[in-house]
Amino acid sequence: QQQVKQSPQSLIVQKGGISIINCAYENTAFDYFPWYQQFPGKGPALLIAIRPDVSEKKEGRFTISFNKSAKQFSLHIMDSQPGDSATYFCAASMGQSGGYQKVTFGTGTKLQVIP
Amino acid sequence: DTEVTQTPKHLVMGMTNKKSLKCEQHMGHRAMYWYKQKAKKPPELMFVYSYEKLSINESVPSRFSPECPNSSLLNLHLHALQPEDSALYLCASSQVLGGAPVWQFFGPGTRLTVL
């Protein structure tokens, strides 16, 4: 029940195209859904995040779509650029009694944007 | 200052060595985390400290010993590690807000190799 399933494992997109990564979860106790971007040799960086009472959130070229009834959410990267080439992790987090969040990560998607 | 710093960047140690990883943040965050990340895998939570007290230990072997000497510092003491412990060790921090989602900010990680 703590799993977050992510697909595809890898993705190749042409420059200017749309990159789409999908995730699904089971545990309805998750209350926050962040996406992290990780470049080789670096730590994950928070990209965009959404709460389950919102169906869509857009920040620049990045959009999260959230379907609470289907327990699915996705990341869309519009006008994909070579600099977007990285590994993307979806995640689901749950508040703990101590006030911090416990994060469960998806398995990751390696995105390559080709010129 | 919105940065989590980690030292050293790289560490090579033998199975009989004792070494320590250090993490520091000056964002006023009162929750700090250690994660382990193997190649092409998502980060796995090891420990969580909230208000300098150990709140979560994800059944980590005793050869890993965390320490939180103050609200800005987090250490991970290593002793008698095995080659399979070679990984990227990530530190993260977040606010502690009762009932509200919080972002976790990650450091760049320490690349550990156990010979």
Short mmCIF file of C-alpha atoms in Angstrom, two decimals:
data_model
loop_
_atom_site.label_atom_id
_atom_site.label_comp_id
_atom_site.label_asym_id
_atom_site.label_seq_id
_atom_site.Cartn_x
_atom_site.Cartn_y
_atom_site.Cartn_z
CA GLN A 1 0.00 0.00 0.00
CA GLN A 2 3.01 2.27 0.38
CA GLN A 3 4.09 1.82 -3.24
CA VAL A 4 4.11 4.48 -5.90
CA LYS A 5 4.23 3.05 -9.41
CA GLN A 6 5.89 5.14 -12.12
CA SER A 7 6.09 4.75 -15.87
CA PRO A 8 7.80 4.77 -18.26
CA GLN A 9 11.21 3.75 -16.98
CA SER A 10 12.87 5.76 -19.74
CA LEU A 11 11.68 8.30 -22.26
CA ILE A 12 13.23 9.89 -25.33
CA VAL A 13 11.60 13.06 -26.61
CA GLN A 14 12.58 15.44 -29.36
CA LYS A 15 13.34 19.04 -28.49
CA GLY A 16 10.13 21.04 -28.41
CA GLY A 17 7.99 17.98 -27.75
CA ILE A 18 5.87 17.06 -24.73
CA SER A 19 7.24 14.68 -22.11
CA ILE A 20 4.66 12.78 -20.07
CA ILE A 21 5.39 10.69 -16.98
CA ASN A 22 2.68 8.81 -15.13
CA CYS A 23 2.36 7.66 -11.54
CA ALA A 24 -0.19 5.73 -9.51
CA TYR A 25 -0.61 5.15 -5.81
CA GLU A 26 -2.79 3.03 -3.53
CA ASN A 27 -2.72 4.62 -0.10
CA THR A 28 -5.35 7.34 0.21
CA ALA A 29 -3.62 8.67 3.32
CA PHE A 30 -0.98 10.34 1.13
CA ASP A 31 -1.58 14.08 1.34
CA TYR A 32 1.07 15.65 -0.86
CA PHE A 33 2.48 14.69 -4.24
CA PRO A 34 5.84 16.24 -5.19
CA TRP A 35 7.95 15.66 -8.27
CA TYR A 36 11.72 15.68 -8.03
CA GLN A 37 14.30 16.22 -10.77
CA GLN A 38 17.72 14.67 -10.37
CA PHE A 39 20.78 15.27 -12.52
CA PRO A 40 23.66 12.76 -12.45
CA GLY A 41 25.80 13.13 -9.34
CA LYS A 42 23.37 15.60 -7.72
CA GLY A 43 20.69 15.36 -5.09
CA PRO A 44 17.01 15.44 -6.07
CA ALA A 45 15.53 18.92 -6.42
CA LEU A 46 11.86 19.67 -5.88
CA LEU A 47 10.30 20.60 -9.20
CA ILE A 48 6.59 21.01 -8.55
CA ALA A 49 4.09 19.61 -6.07
CA ILE A 50 0.33 19.26 -5.70
CA ARG A 51 -2.19 18.53 -2.99
CA PRO A 52 -4.96 15.97 -3.66
CA ASP A 53 -7.74 18.57 -3.54
CA VAL A 54 -6.35 20.23 -6.70
CA SER A 55 -6.74 18.67 -10.17
CA GLU A 56 -4.02 20.57 -11.97
CA LYS A 57 -1.06 22.77 -11.17
CA LYS A 58 1.12 24.57 -13.69
CA GLU A 59 4.49 26.20 -13.17
CA GLY A 60 6.11 27.42 -16.34
CA ARG A 61 6.56 24.49 -18.71
CA PHE A 62 5.75 21.93 -16.00
CA THR A 63 2.19 20.79 -15.25
CA ILE A 64 0.91 18.20 -12.80
CA SER A 65 -2.44 16.60 -13.55
CA PHE A 66 -4.07 14.83 -10.62
CA ASN A 67 -6.97 12.34 -10.69
CA LYS A 68 -7.96 11.60 -7.13
CA SER A 69 -10.65 9.02 -7.95
CA ALA A 70 -8.26 7.02 -10.13
CA LYS A 71 -5.36 7.56 -7.70
CA GLN A 72 -3.17 8.66 -10.56
CA PHE A 73 -1.10 11.73 -11.32
CA SER A 74 1.18 12.78 -14.13
CA LEU A 75 3.85 15.28 -15.04
CA HIS A 76 3.76 17.04 -18.39
CA ILE A 77 6.82 18.92 -19.61
CA MET A 78 5.89 21.21 -22.47
CA ASP A 79 8.42 22.39 -25.06
CA SER A 80 10.98 19.90 -23.71
CA GLN A 81 14.59 21.09 -23.87
CA PRO A 82 17.92 19.21 -23.79
CA GLY A 83 18.54 20.80 -20.37
CA ASP A 84 15.50 18.89 -19.08
CA SER A 85 17.38 15.62 -19.58
CA ALA A 86 17.45 14.12 -16.10
CA THR A 87 15.80 11.47 -13.96
CA TYR A 88 12.37 12.39 -12.65
CA PHE A 89 10.86 10.88 -9.53
CA CYS A 90 7.24 11.20 -8.60
CA ALA A 91 6.56 10.89 -4.91
CA ALA A 92 3.77 10.70 -2.41
CA SER A 93 4.13 11.90 1.12
CA MET A 94 2.24 11.55 4.33
CA GLY A 95 2.30 13.74 7.38
CA GLN A 96 3.64 12.16 10.55
CA SER A 97 2.67 12.88 14.12
CA GLY A 98 5.97 14.70 14.59
CA GLY A 99 4.95 17.28 11.93
CA TYR A 100 7.37 16.12 9.24
CA GLN A 101 6.55 14.20 6.05
CA LYS A 102 7.48 10.66 5.13
CA VAL A 103 8.08 10.49 1.38
CA THR A 104 7.61 7.42 -0.82
CA PHE A 105 9.34 7.74 -4.18
CA GLY A 106 8.37 6.23 -7.50
CA THR A 107 10.94 4.16 -9.36
CA GLY A 108 12.10 7.03 -11.57
CA THR A 109 11.98 7.96 -15.26
CA LYS A 110 15.13 8.77 -17.16
CA LEU A 111 14.26 11.48 -19.67
CA GLN A 112 16.46 12.24 -22.63
CA VAL A 113 15.59 15.21 -24.84
CA ILE A 114 17.35 15.04 -28.18
CA PRO A 115 18.02 18.13 -30.31
CA ASP B 1 20.40 30.50 2.59
CA THR B 2 18.30 27.78 0.98
CA GLU B 3 20.97 25.16 0.76
CA VAL B 4 21.74 21.83 2.34
CA THR B 5 25.47 21.13 2.29
CA GLN B 6 27.12 17.74 2.64
CA THR B 7 30.74 16.79 3.21
CA PRO B 8 32.69 15.07 1.94
CA LYS B 9 31.55 14.86 -1.69
CA HIS B 10 33.31 11.53 -2.16
CA LEU B 11 34.51 8.98 0.37
CA VAL B 12 36.39 5.72 -0.12
CA MET B 13 36.76 3.51 2.91
CA GLY B 14 37.79 0.01 3.82
CA MET B 15 35.54 -2.39 5.67
CA THR B 16 37.41 -1.85 8.93
CA ASN B 17 37.43 1.95 8.81
CA LYS B 18 35.37 4.40 10.82
CA LYS B 19 34.24 7.53 9.02
CA SER B 20 31.54 10.18 9.31
CA LEU B 21 29.32 12.02 6.87
CA LYS B 22 28.26 15.55 7.70
CA CYS B 23 25.19 17.54 6.70
CA GLU B 24 24.40 21.15 7.49
CA GLN B 25 21.48 23.50 6.84
CA HIS B 26 20.75 27.06 7.93
CA MET B 27 17.13 27.34 6.83
CA GLY B 28 15.78 26.92 10.35
CA HIS B 29 14.38 23.50 9.48
CA ARG B 30 13.74 21.27 12.47
CA ALA B 31 13.43 17.96 10.58
CA MET B 32 16.46 16.32 8.98
CA TYR B 33 16.67 13.09 7.01
CA TRP B 34 19.22 10.58 5.78
CA TYR B 35 18.53 8.69 2.56
CA LYS B 36 20.52 6.05 0.71
CA GLN B 37 20.37 5.93 -3.08
CA LYS B 38 21.77 3.12 -5.18
CA ALA B 39 22.43 3.62 -8.89
CA LYS B 40 19.27 3.94 -11.00
CA LYS B 41 17.06 3.59 -7.91
CA PRO B 42 15.00 6.06 -5.91
CA PRO B 43 16.21 7.37 -2.56
CA GLU B 44 15.43 5.10 0.39
CA LEU B 45 14.74 6.65 3.76
CA MET B 46 17.13 5.63 6.54
CA PHE B 47 16.57 8.02 9.45
CA VAL B 48 14.48 11.04 10.40
CA TYR B 49 15.27 13.50 13.16
CA SER B 50 12.63 15.91 14.38
CA TYR B 51 13.66 18.60 16.86
CA GLU B 52 17.01 16.82 17.23
CA LYS B 53 15.35 13.58 18.34
CA LEU B 54 15.42 10.38 16.32
CA SER B 55 11.88 9.84 15.05
CA ILE B 56 12.30 7.17 12.38
CA ASN B 57 14.86 4.40 11.97
CA GLU B 58 13.92 2.31 8.96
CA SER B 59 15.52 -0.88 10.32
CA VAL B 60 18.96 0.33 9.32
CA PRO B 61 21.91 -1.90 10.36
CA SER B 62 23.78 -0.70 13.45
CA ARG B 63 26.93 -0.11 11.41
CA PHE B 64 25.18 3.17 10.48
CA SER B 65 24.85 5.48 13.47
CA PRO B 66 23.11 8.85 13.09
CA GLU B 67 23.65 11.85 15.30
CA CYS B 68 21.97 15.25 15.43
CA PRO B 69 24.12 17.47 17.68
CA ASN B 70 22.05 20.60 17.05
CA SER B 71 19.23 21.89 14.85
CA SER B 72 21.57 22.69 11.93
CA LEU B 73 23.81 19.64 11.88
CA LEU B 74 23.28 16.00 11.07
CA ASN B 75 26.00 13.36 11.08
CA LEU B 76 26.08 9.76 9.93
CA HIS B 77 28.79 7.67 11.56
CA LEU B 78 29.98 4.66 9.59
CA HIS B 79 31.75 1.61 10.97
CA ALA B 80 32.53 -1.83 9.57
CA LEU B 81 30.61 -1.23 6.36
CA GLN B 82 30.17 -3.79 3.63
CA PRO B 83 30.81 -3.30 -0.12
CA GLU B 84 27.04 -3.40 -0.70
CA ASP B 85 26.76 -0.21 1.36
CA SER B 86 28.41 1.69 -1.48
CA ALA B 87 25.86 4.29 -2.60
CA LEU B 88 25.02 7.98 -2.72
CA TYR B 89 24.04 9.16 0.76
CA LEU B 90 21.66 12.07 0.71
CA CYS B 91 20.72 14.43 3.48
CA ALA B 92 17.50 16.42 3.40
CA SER B 93 15.76 18.91 5.64
CA SER B 94 12.27 20.31 6.01
CA GLN B 95 10.15 22.47 8.21
CA VAL B 96 8.00 20.85 10.84
CA LEU B 97 4.42 22.04 10.40
CA GLY B 98 1.60 20.22 12.10
CA GLY B 99 -0.98 19.22 9.52
CA ALA B 100 0.57 20.97 6.53
CA PRO B 101 2.67 19.42 3.76
CA VAL B 102 6.29 20.44 3.79
CA TRP B 103 8.95 20.36 1.13
CA GLN B 104 12.10 18.37 1.66
CA PHE B 105 15.27 20.07 0.44
CA PHE B 106 18.06 17.70 -0.53
CA GLY B 107 21.80 18.15 -0.39
CA PRO B 108 24.12 17.05 -3.23
CA GLY B 109 25.01 13.81 -1.49
CA THR B 110 28.16 11.96 -0.51
CA ARG B 111 29.28 9.27 -2.94
CA LEU B 112 30.51 6.43 -0.71
CA THR B 113 32.61 3.53 -1.96
CA VAL B 114 33.40 0.65 0.41
CA LEU B 115 36.32 -1.51 -0.64
#
